[in-house]
Short mmCIF file of C-alpha atoms in Angstrom, two decimals:
data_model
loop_
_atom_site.label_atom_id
_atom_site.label_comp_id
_atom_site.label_asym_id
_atom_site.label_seq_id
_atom_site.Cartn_x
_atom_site.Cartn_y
_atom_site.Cartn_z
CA UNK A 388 256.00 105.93 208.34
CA UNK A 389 254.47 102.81 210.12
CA UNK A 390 252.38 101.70 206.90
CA UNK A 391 255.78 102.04 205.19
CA UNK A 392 257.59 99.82 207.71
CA UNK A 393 254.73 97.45 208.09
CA UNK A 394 254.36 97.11 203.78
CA UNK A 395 257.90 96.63 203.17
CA UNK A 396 258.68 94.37 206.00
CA UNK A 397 256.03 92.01 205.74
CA UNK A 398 256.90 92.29 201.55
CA UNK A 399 260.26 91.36 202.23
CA UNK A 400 259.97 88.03 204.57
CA UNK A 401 257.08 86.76 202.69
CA UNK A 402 259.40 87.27 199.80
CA UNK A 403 262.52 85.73 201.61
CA UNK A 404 260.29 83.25 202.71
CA UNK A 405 259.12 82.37 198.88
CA UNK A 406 262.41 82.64 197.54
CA UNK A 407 263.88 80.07 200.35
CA UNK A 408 261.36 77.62 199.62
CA UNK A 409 261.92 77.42 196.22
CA UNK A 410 259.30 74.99 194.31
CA UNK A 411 257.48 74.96 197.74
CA UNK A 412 257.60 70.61 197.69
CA UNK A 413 260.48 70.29 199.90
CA UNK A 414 258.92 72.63 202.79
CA UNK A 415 255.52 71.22 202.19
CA UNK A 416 256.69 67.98 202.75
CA UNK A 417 258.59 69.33 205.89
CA UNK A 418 255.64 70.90 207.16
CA UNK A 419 253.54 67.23 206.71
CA UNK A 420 256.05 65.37 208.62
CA UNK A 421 256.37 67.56 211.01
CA UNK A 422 252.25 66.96 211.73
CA UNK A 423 252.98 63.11 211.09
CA UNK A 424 255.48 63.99 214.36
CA UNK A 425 253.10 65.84 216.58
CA UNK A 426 250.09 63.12 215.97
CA UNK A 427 251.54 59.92 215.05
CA UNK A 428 254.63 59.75 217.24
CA UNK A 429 254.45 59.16 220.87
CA UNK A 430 257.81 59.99 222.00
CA UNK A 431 257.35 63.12 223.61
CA UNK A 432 261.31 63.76 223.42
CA UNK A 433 261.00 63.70 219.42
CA UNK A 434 257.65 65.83 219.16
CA UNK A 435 259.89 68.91 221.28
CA UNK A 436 263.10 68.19 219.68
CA UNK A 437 261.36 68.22 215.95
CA UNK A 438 258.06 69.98 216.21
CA UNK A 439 258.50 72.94 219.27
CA UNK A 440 261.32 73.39 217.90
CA UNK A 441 260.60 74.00 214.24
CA UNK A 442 257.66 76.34 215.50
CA UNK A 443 259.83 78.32 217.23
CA UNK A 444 262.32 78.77 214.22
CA UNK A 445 258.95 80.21 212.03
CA UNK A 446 257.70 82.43 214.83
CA UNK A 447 260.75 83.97 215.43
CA UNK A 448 261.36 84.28 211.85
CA UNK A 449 257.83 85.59 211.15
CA UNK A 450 258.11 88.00 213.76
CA UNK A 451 256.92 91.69 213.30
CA UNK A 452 260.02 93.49 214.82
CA UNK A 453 261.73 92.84 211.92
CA UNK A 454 260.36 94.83 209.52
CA UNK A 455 261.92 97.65 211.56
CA UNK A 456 265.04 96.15 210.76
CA UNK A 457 264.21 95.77 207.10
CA UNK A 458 262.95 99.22 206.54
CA UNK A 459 265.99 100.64 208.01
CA UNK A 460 268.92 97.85 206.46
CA UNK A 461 269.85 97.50 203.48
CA UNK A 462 270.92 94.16 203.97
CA UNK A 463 267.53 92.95 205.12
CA UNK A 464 267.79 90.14 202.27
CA UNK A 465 270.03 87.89 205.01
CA UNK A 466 267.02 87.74 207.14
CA UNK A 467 266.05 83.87 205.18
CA UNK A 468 269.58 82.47 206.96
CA UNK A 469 266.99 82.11 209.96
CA UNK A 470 265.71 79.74 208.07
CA UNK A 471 268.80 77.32 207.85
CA UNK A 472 267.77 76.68 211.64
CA UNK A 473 264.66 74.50 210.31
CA UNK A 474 265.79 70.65 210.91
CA UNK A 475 264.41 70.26 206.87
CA UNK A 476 266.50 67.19 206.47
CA UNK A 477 266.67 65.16 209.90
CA UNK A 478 262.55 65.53 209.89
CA UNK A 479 262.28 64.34 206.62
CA UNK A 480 264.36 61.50 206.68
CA UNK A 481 263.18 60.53 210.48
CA UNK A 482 259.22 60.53 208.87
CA UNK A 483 260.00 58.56 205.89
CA UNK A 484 261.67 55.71 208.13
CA UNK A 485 258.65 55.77 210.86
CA UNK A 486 256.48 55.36 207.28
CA UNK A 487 258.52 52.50 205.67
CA UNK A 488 258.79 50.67 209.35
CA UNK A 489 255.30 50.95 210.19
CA UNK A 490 254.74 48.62 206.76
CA UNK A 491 254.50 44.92 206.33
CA UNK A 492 258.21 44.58 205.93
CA UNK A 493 257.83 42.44 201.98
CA UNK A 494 256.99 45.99 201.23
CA UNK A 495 259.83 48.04 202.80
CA UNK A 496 261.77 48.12 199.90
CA UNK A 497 259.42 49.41 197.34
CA UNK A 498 258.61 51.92 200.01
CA UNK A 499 262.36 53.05 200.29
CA UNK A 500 262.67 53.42 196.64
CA UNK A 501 259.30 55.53 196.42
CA UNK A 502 260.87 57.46 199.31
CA UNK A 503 264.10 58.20 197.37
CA UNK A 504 262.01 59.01 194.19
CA UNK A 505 259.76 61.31 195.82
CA UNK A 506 262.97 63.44 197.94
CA UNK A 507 264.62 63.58 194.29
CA UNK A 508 261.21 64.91 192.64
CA UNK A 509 261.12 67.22 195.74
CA UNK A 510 264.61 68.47 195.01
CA UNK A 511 266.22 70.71 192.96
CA UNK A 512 269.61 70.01 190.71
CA UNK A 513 271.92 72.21 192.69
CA UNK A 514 274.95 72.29 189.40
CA UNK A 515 271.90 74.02 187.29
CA UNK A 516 272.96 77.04 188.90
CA UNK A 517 275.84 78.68 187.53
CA UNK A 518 277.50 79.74 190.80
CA UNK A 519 278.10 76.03 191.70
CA UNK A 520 280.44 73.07 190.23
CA UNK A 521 281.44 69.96 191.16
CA UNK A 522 283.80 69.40 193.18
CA UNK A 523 287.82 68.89 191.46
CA UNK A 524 289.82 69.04 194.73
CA UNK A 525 289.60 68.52 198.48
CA UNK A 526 288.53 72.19 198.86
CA UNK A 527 285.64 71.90 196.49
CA UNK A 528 286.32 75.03 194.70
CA UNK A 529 287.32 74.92 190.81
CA UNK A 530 291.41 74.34 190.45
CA UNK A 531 291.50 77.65 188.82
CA UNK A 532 290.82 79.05 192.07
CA UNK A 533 293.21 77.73 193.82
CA UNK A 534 295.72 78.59 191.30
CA UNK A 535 294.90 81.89 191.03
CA UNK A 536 294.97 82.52 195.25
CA UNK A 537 298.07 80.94 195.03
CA UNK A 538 299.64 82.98 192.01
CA UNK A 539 298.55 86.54 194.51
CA UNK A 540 298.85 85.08 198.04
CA UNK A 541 301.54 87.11 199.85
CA UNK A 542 302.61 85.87 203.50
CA UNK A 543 301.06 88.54 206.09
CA UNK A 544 299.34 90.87 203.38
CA UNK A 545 296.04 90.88 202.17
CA UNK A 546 295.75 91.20 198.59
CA UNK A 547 293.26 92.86 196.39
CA UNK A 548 291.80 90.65 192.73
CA UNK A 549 289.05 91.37 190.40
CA UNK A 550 288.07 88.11 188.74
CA UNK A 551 284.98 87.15 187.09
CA UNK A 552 281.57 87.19 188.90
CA UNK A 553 280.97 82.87 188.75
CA UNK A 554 284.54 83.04 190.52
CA UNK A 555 283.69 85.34 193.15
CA UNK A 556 281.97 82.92 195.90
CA UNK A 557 284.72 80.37 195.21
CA UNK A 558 287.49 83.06 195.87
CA UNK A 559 285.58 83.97 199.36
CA UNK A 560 285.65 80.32 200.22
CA UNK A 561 288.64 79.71 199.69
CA UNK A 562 291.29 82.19 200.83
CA UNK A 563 290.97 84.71 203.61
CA UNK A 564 293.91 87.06 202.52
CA UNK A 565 292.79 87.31 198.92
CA UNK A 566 290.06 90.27 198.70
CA UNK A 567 288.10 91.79 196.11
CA UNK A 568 286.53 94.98 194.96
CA UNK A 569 282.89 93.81 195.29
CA UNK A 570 281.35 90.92 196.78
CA UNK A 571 278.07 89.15 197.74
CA UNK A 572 276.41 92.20 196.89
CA UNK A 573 277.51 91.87 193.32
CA UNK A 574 275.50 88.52 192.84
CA UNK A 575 272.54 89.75 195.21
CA UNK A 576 272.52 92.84 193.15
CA UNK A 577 272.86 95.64 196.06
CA UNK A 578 275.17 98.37 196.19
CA UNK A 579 275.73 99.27 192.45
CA UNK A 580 278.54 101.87 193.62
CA UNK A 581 280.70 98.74 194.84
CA UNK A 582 279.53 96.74 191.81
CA UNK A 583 280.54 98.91 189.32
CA UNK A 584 283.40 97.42 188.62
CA UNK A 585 282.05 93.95 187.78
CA UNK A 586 279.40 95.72 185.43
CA UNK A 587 282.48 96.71 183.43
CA UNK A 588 284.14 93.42 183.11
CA UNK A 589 280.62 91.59 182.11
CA UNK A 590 280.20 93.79 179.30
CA UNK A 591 281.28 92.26 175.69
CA UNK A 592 283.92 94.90 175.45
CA UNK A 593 285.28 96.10 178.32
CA UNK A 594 286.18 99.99 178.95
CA UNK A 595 289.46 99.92 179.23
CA UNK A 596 290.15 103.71 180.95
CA UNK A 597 286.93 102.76 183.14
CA UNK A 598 288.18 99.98 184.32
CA UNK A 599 291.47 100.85 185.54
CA UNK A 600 289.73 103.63 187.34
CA UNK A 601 287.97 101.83 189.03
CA UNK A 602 290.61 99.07 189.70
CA UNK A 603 292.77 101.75 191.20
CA UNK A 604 289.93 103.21 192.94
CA UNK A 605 289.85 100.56 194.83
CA UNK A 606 293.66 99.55 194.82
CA UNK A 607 293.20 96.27 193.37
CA UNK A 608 296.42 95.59 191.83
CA UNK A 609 295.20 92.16 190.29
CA UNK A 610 292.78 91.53 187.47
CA UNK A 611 291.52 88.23 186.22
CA UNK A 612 289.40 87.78 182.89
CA UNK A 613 287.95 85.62 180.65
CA UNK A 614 291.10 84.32 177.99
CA UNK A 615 288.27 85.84 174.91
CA UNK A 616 287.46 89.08 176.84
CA UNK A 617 287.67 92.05 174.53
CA UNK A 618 289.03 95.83 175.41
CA UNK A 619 288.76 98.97 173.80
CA UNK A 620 292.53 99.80 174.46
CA UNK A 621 295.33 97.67 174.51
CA UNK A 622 295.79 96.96 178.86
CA UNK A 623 299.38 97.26 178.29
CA UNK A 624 299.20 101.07 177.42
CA UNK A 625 298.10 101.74 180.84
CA UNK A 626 300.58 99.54 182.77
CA UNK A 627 298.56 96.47 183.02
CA UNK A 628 300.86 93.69 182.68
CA UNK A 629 300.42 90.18 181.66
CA UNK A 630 301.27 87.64 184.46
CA UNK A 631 300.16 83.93 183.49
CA UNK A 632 297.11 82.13 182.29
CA UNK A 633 294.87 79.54 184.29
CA UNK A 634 292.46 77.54 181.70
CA UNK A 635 289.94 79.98 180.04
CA UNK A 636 291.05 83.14 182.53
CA UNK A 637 294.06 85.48 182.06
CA UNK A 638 295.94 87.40 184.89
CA UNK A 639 297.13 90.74 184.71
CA UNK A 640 298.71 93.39 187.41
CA UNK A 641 298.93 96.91 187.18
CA UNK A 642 302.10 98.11 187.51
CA UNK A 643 300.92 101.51 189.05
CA UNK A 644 299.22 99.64 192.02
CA UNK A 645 301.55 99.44 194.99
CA UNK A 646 301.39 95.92 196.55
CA UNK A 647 304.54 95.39 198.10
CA UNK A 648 306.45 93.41 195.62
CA UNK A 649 308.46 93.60 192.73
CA UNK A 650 306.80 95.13 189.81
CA UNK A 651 306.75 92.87 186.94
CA UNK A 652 307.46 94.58 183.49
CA UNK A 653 306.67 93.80 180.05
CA UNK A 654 308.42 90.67 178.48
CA UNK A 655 307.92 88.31 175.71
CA UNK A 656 305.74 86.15 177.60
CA UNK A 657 303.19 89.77 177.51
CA UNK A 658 299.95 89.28 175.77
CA UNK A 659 298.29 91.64 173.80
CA UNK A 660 294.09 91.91 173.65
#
């Protein structure tokens, strides 16, 4: 049982470790200004507010007692948040200005723009990844968002919506009162049980019976989708009702759900998939 622990725990932070690292150019260049700190800074204040510091992070991050944790959790994958502790930026930035200062000055601004190019090179483009957007409003989440929190927001009750999964970290930021059937484990891929649910409404035609199973399941009375998603029964057979439309996503609410409000019923306004 020890070999097990020790395998999978030193597996799993060298793999946390890889994964927060990403191309490896950003923490490599950390890691050399943080020796350009220890040997070519005298400021003793700077070397233990930079350098003791960021040691300290990595040992205690490195540290052996928690693959006991690992082996035992099933949310060991958290452990790389230790990481956000690391001073990346400040150390960066503060070793690239020593650099450019230490320089006949006629050269300072060449300097500055190689020091720009290279932390861009170094980088990654953040809105390549699908669960990030720029920002359209002062809570930099999408405006559907918003609309949608605001369409199921009740005053003093905490209210349950499936929406699609590049919605799902917005939704979290944003409102504390709306909830959903699965959550970060979804995108991390843990917990299948809880996930369920989302595997249904990825697939190109969505099981209709399945889903509101599941949706009732877990007493979500709310269900966002994609305006082109596709079912193999019509939603309104089993009480799914159509409530409004926000962009390319469609609202419904299941009229069998208890939530505390009126029940809406079928009008003209209903849409039929």
């Amino acid at each position: 049982m020890i070999t097990d622990i020790v395998t999978k725990g030193f597996n799993a932070v060298i793999e946390s470790y890889t994964e927060f690292q990403g191309t490896g150019l950003i923490v490599t260049l950390f890691l050399a200004s943080l020796l350009f700190i220890c040997y070519g800074t005298r400021e003793q204040f700077i070397k233990d507010i930079f350098v003791k510091y960021s040691l300290f992070v990595l040992i205690i991050f490195f540290l052996p007692i928690w693959y006991v944790y690992i082996y035992f959790k099933s949310d060991y994958e958290i452990l790389y948040r230790i990481l956000w502790l690391l001073p990346i930026g400040i150390v960066i930035c503060y070793t690239l200005v020593e650099l450019i200062y230490k320089i006949p000055e006629k050269f300072r601004t060449a300097a500055f723009a190689a020091a720009v190019v290279l932390l861009v090179i170094c980088g990654d483009y953040v809105y390549s990844v699908e669960y990030f957007s720029r920002a359209e409003n002062e809570y930099h989440v999408p405006d559907v968002v918003v609309d949608i929190c605001k369409e199921v927001e009740v005053e003093g009750k905490e209210i349950r919506v499936a929406v699609p999964i590049e919605l799902l970290s917005y939704v979290r930021q944003y409102s504390a009162t709306v909830f959903m059937p699965y959550g970060r484990d979804t995108i991390m891929g843990l917990n299948p049980g809880i996930s369920y649910l989302q595997v249904l409404l990825s697939e190109e035609v969505i099981d209709t019976p399945e889903m509101v199973h599941e949706l009732r399941d877990s007493w979500t009375p709310y269900l966002v989708v994609r305006s082109d998603a596709k079912f193999t029964e019509s939603l309104a057979e089993y009480d799914l009702v159509y409530v409004t439309s926000f962009d390319n996503y469609d609202m419904y609410l299941d009229n069998e759900t208890n939530i505390g409000l009126e029940y809406l019923r079928p009008n003209k306004e209903t849409k039929e998939n």
